[in-house]
PDB file of C-alpha atoms in Angstrom:
ATOM      1  CA  GLN A  49      -6.857 -19.697   4.973  1.00  0.00           C
ATOM      2  CA  VAL A  50      -3.565 -17.915   5.407  1.00  0.00           C
ATOM      3  CA  GLN A  51      -1.842 -17.847   8.761  1.00  0.00           C
ATOM      4  CA  LEU A  52       1.152 -16.201  10.371  1.00  0.00           C
ATOM      5  CA  VAL A  53       2.597 -17.886  13.438  1.00  0.00           C
ATOM      6  CA  GLU A  54       5.270 -16.270  15.605  1.00  0.00           C
ATOM      7  CA  SER A  55       7.620 -18.008  17.993  1.00  0.00           C
ATOM      8  CA  GLY A  56      10.715 -17.246  20.036  1.00  0.00           C
ATOM      9  CA  GLY A  57       9.429 -14.774  22.596  1.00  0.00           C
ATOM     10  CA  GLY A  58      10.125 -15.133  26.279  1.00  0.00           C
ATOM     11  CA  LEU A  59      11.782 -13.682  29.341  1.00  0.00           C
ATOM     12  CA  VAL A  60      15.353 -12.444  29.109  1.00  0.00           C
ATOM     13  CA  GLN A  61      17.651 -10.305  31.235  1.00  0.00           C
ATOM     14  CA  ALA A  62      18.869  -6.921  30.053  1.00  0.00           C
ATOM     15  CA  GLY A  63      21.737  -7.355  27.631  1.00  0.00           C
ATOM     16  CA  GLY A  64      20.504 -10.727  26.478  1.00  0.00           C
ATOM     17  CA  SER A  65      19.324 -11.919  23.087  1.00  0.00           C
ATOM     18  CA  LEU A  66      16.287 -13.529  21.512  1.00  0.00           C
ATOM     19  CA  ARG A  67      15.460 -14.665  18.010  1.00  0.00           C
ATOM     20  CA  LEU A  68      11.889 -14.381  16.804  1.00  0.00           C
ATOM     21  CA  SER A  69      10.511 -16.404  13.913  1.00  0.00           C
ATOM     22  CA  CYS A  70       7.339 -16.015  11.895  1.00  0.00           C
ATOM     23  CA  THR A  71       6.138 -18.504   9.308  1.00  0.00           C
ATOM     24  CA  ALA A  72       3.387 -17.899   6.762  1.00  0.00           C
ATOM     25  CA  SER A  73       1.213 -20.763   5.578  1.00  0.00           C
ATOM     26  CA  GLY A  74      -1.935 -21.362   3.554  1.00  0.00           C
ATOM     27  CA  SER A  75      -2.942 -20.289   0.067  1.00  0.00           C
ATOM     28  CA  ILE A  76      -0.029 -18.058  -0.903  1.00  0.00           C
ATOM     29  CA  PHE A  77       0.741 -17.140  -4.489  1.00  0.00           C
ATOM     30  CA  ASN A  78       3.373 -14.620  -3.532  1.00  0.00           C
ATOM     31  CA  LEU A  79       4.811 -13.106  -0.368  1.00  0.00           C
ATOM     32  CA  GLY A  80       5.763  -9.466  -0.461  1.00  0.00           C
ATOM     33  CA  VAL A  81       7.135  -7.369   2.364  1.00  0.00           C
ATOM     34  CA  MET A  82       7.371  -9.106   5.734  1.00  0.00           C
ATOM     35  CA  GLY A  83       8.192  -7.438   9.000  1.00  0.00           C
ATOM     36  CA  TRP A  84       7.708  -6.829  12.686  1.00  0.00           C
ATOM     37  CA  CYS A  85       5.888  -4.328  14.860  1.00  0.00           C
ATOM     38  CA  ARG A  86       5.497  -4.171  18.620  1.00  0.00           C
ATOM     39  CA  ARG A  87       3.132  -2.827  21.230  1.00  0.00           C
ATOM     40  CA  ALA A  88       4.500  -1.989  24.659  1.00  0.00           C
ATOM     41  CA  PRO A  89       2.192  -1.742  27.687  1.00  0.00           C
ATOM     42  CA  GLY A  90       0.220   1.494  27.555  1.00  0.00           C
ATOM     43  CA  LYS A  91       1.770   2.562  24.259  1.00  0.00           C
ATOM     44  CA  GLN A  92       0.787   2.570  20.609  1.00  0.00           C
ATOM     45  CA  ARG A  93       1.993   0.006  18.133  1.00  0.00           C
ATOM     46  CA  GLU A  94       5.273   0.938  16.498  1.00  0.00           C
ATOM     47  CA  PHE A  95       7.154  -0.244  13.462  1.00  0.00           C
ATOM     48  CA  ILE A  96      10.300  -2.252  14.164  1.00  0.00           C
ATOM     49  CA  ALA A  97      11.613  -3.552  10.858  1.00  0.00           C
ATOM     50  CA  ASN A  98      10.592  -4.988   7.520  1.00  0.00           C
ATOM     51  CA  ILE A  99      12.259  -6.680   4.591  1.00  0.00           C
ATOM     52  CA  THR A 100      11.412  -7.242   0.948  1.00  0.00           C
ATOM     53  CA  SER A 101      11.635 -10.569  -0.847  1.00  0.00           C
ATOM     54  CA  PHE A 102      14.925  -9.351  -2.320  1.00  0.00           C
ATOM     55  CA  GLY A 103      16.443  -8.622   1.080  1.00  0.00           C
ATOM     56  CA  SER A 104      16.124  -4.845   1.327  1.00  0.00           C
ATOM     57  CA  ALA A 105      15.539  -3.996   4.996  1.00  0.00           C
ATOM     58  CA  LYS A 106      14.376  -1.000   7.031  1.00  0.00           C
ATOM     59  CA  TYR A 107      14.645  -0.468  10.782  1.00  0.00           C
ATOM     60  CA  LEU A 108      13.335   1.704  13.553  1.00  0.00           C
ATOM     61  CA  ASP A 109      16.207   4.013  14.524  1.00  0.00           C
ATOM     62  CA  SER A 110      16.242   2.859  18.147  1.00  0.00           C
ATOM     63  CA  VAL A 111      16.918  -0.766  17.170  1.00  0.00           C
ATOM     64  CA  LYS A 112      19.521  -0.207  14.457  1.00  0.00           C
ATOM     65  CA  GLY A 113      22.716  -2.042  15.304  1.00  0.00           C
ATOM     66  CA  ARG A 114      20.913  -4.261  17.813  1.00  0.00           C
ATOM     67  CA  PHE A 115      18.196  -5.974  15.771  1.00  0.00           C
ATOM     68  CA  THR A 116      18.614  -7.774  12.464  1.00  0.00           C
ATOM     69  CA  ILE A 117      15.752  -8.840  10.228  1.00  0.00           C
ATOM     70  CA  SER A 118      16.143 -11.626   7.691  1.00  0.00           C
ATOM     71  CA  ARG A 119      13.969 -14.019   5.721  1.00  0.00           C
ATOM     72  CA  ASP A 120      13.996 -17.409   4.070  1.00  0.00           C
ATOM     73  CA  ASN A 121      11.752 -17.281   1.023  1.00  0.00           C
ATOM     74  CA  ASP A 122      11.785 -21.062   0.572  1.00  0.00           C
ATOM     75  CA  LYS A 123      10.373 -21.454   4.082  1.00  0.00           C
ATOM     76  CA  ASN A 124       8.047 -18.424   3.969  1.00  0.00           C
ATOM     77  CA  THR A 125       9.679 -17.324   7.195  1.00  0.00           C
ATOM     78  CA  VAL A 126      10.910 -14.011   8.542  1.00  0.00           C
ATOM     79  CA  TYR A 127      13.262 -13.706  11.515  1.00  0.00           C
ATOM     80  CA  LEU A 128      14.169 -10.987  13.965  1.00  0.00           C
ATOM     81  CA  GLN A 129      17.453 -11.394  15.803  1.00  0.00           C
ATOM     82  CA  MET A 130      17.395  -9.141  18.870  1.00  0.00           C
ATOM     83  CA  ASN A 131      20.640  -8.433  20.705  1.00  0.00           C
ATOM     84  CA  SER A 132      21.479  -6.150  23.632  1.00  0.00           C
ATOM     85  CA  LEU A 133      17.875  -6.187  24.761  1.00  0.00           C
ATOM     86  CA  GLN A 134      16.777  -3.502  27.194  1.00  0.00           C
ATOM     87  CA  PRO A 135      13.691  -3.164  29.410  1.00  0.00           C
ATOM     88  CA  GLU A 136      12.196  -0.648  26.979  1.00  0.00           C
ATOM     89  CA  ASP A 137      12.094  -3.443  24.393  1.00  0.00           C
ATOM     90  CA  THR A 138       9.471  -5.236  26.471  1.00  0.00           C
ATOM     91  CA  ALA A 139       6.391  -5.593  24.287  1.00  0.00           C
ATOM     92  CA  VAL A 140       4.222  -7.946  22.322  1.00  0.00           C
ATOM     93  CA  TYR A 141       5.892  -8.415  18.958  1.00  0.00           C
ATOM     94  CA  TYR A 142       3.690  -8.935  15.912  1.00  0.00           C
ATOM     95  CA  CYS A 143       4.658 -10.360  12.568  1.00  0.00           C
ATOM     96  CA  HIS A 144       3.055  -8.986   9.406  1.00  0.00           C
ATOM     97  CA  ALA A 145       3.226  -9.966   5.766  1.00  0.00           C
ATOM     98  CA  ASP A 146       1.825  -8.794   2.450  1.00  0.00           C
ATOM     99  CA  MET A 147       0.315 -11.786   0.664  1.00  0.00           C
ATOM    100  CA  LYS A 148      -1.069 -12.316  -2.812  1.00  0.00           C
ATOM    101  CA  GLU A 149      -3.383 -15.300  -3.239  1.00  0.00           C
ATOM    102  CA  SER A 150      -3.345 -15.475  -7.053  1.00  0.00           C
ATOM    103  CA  TRP A 151      -1.997 -13.736 -10.131  1.00  0.00           C
ATOM    104  CA  PHE A 152      -5.199 -11.670 -10.298  1.00  0.00           C
ATOM    105  CA  SER A 153      -5.371 -10.831  -6.596  1.00  0.00           C
ATOM    106  CA  THR A 154      -4.111  -7.743  -4.845  1.00  0.00           C
ATOM    107  CA  TYR A 155      -1.688  -7.843  -1.956  1.00  0.00           C
ATOM    108  CA  GLN A 156      -3.295  -7.883   1.467  1.00  0.00           C
ATOM    109  CA  GLU A 157      -1.582  -7.404   4.802  1.00  0.00           C
ATOM    110  CA  HIS A 158      -1.910 -10.173   7.385  1.00  0.00           C
ATOM    111  CA  TRP A 159      -0.918 -10.225  11.028  1.00  0.00           C
ATOM    112  CA  GLY A 160       0.129 -12.882  13.499  1.00  0.00           C
ATOM    113  CA  GLN A 161      -1.175 -13.293  17.031  1.00  0.00           C
ATOM    114  CA  GLY A 162       1.952 -11.859  18.614  1.00  0.00           C
ATOM    115  CA  THR A 163       4.650 -13.173  20.904  1.00  0.00           C
ATOM    116  CA  LEU A 164       5.553 -11.593  24.232  1.00  0.00           C
ATOM    117  CA  VAL A 165       9.092 -10.401  24.886  1.00  0.00           C
ATOM    118  CA  THR A 166       9.866  -9.429  28.468  1.00  0.00           C
ATOM    119  CA  VAL A 167      13.233  -7.901  29.357  1.00  0.00           C
ATOM    120  CA  SER A 168      14.079  -7.675  33.046  1.00  0.00           C
ATOM    121  CA  SER A 169      16.472  -5.139  34.584  1.00  0.00           C
TER     122      SER A 169
END
């Protein structure tokens, strides 16, 4: 059984920083794109950032220059460094990853349980 476990969320004041981590475990032949989405209260889920196994990254425009996504392939872990946090960043942040269980399998997207980030004014 494959799992994605996030950590690093919490309460922070506006202007502060947090670093989120997400580690994949289980039967993994190959890890493809990994990334982060978030869901703010009363709003739809939105894409934040993702990164390929080769390090090519994409970002939501509103977080460019503030957030940095990275990954450690040896640890099956993706990170999200969040700086200059603002109240509008308050949301549950979810990790996702494309995983391939064997050479003959197709990639399937998996999701973590989420970690809450609360930014106070």
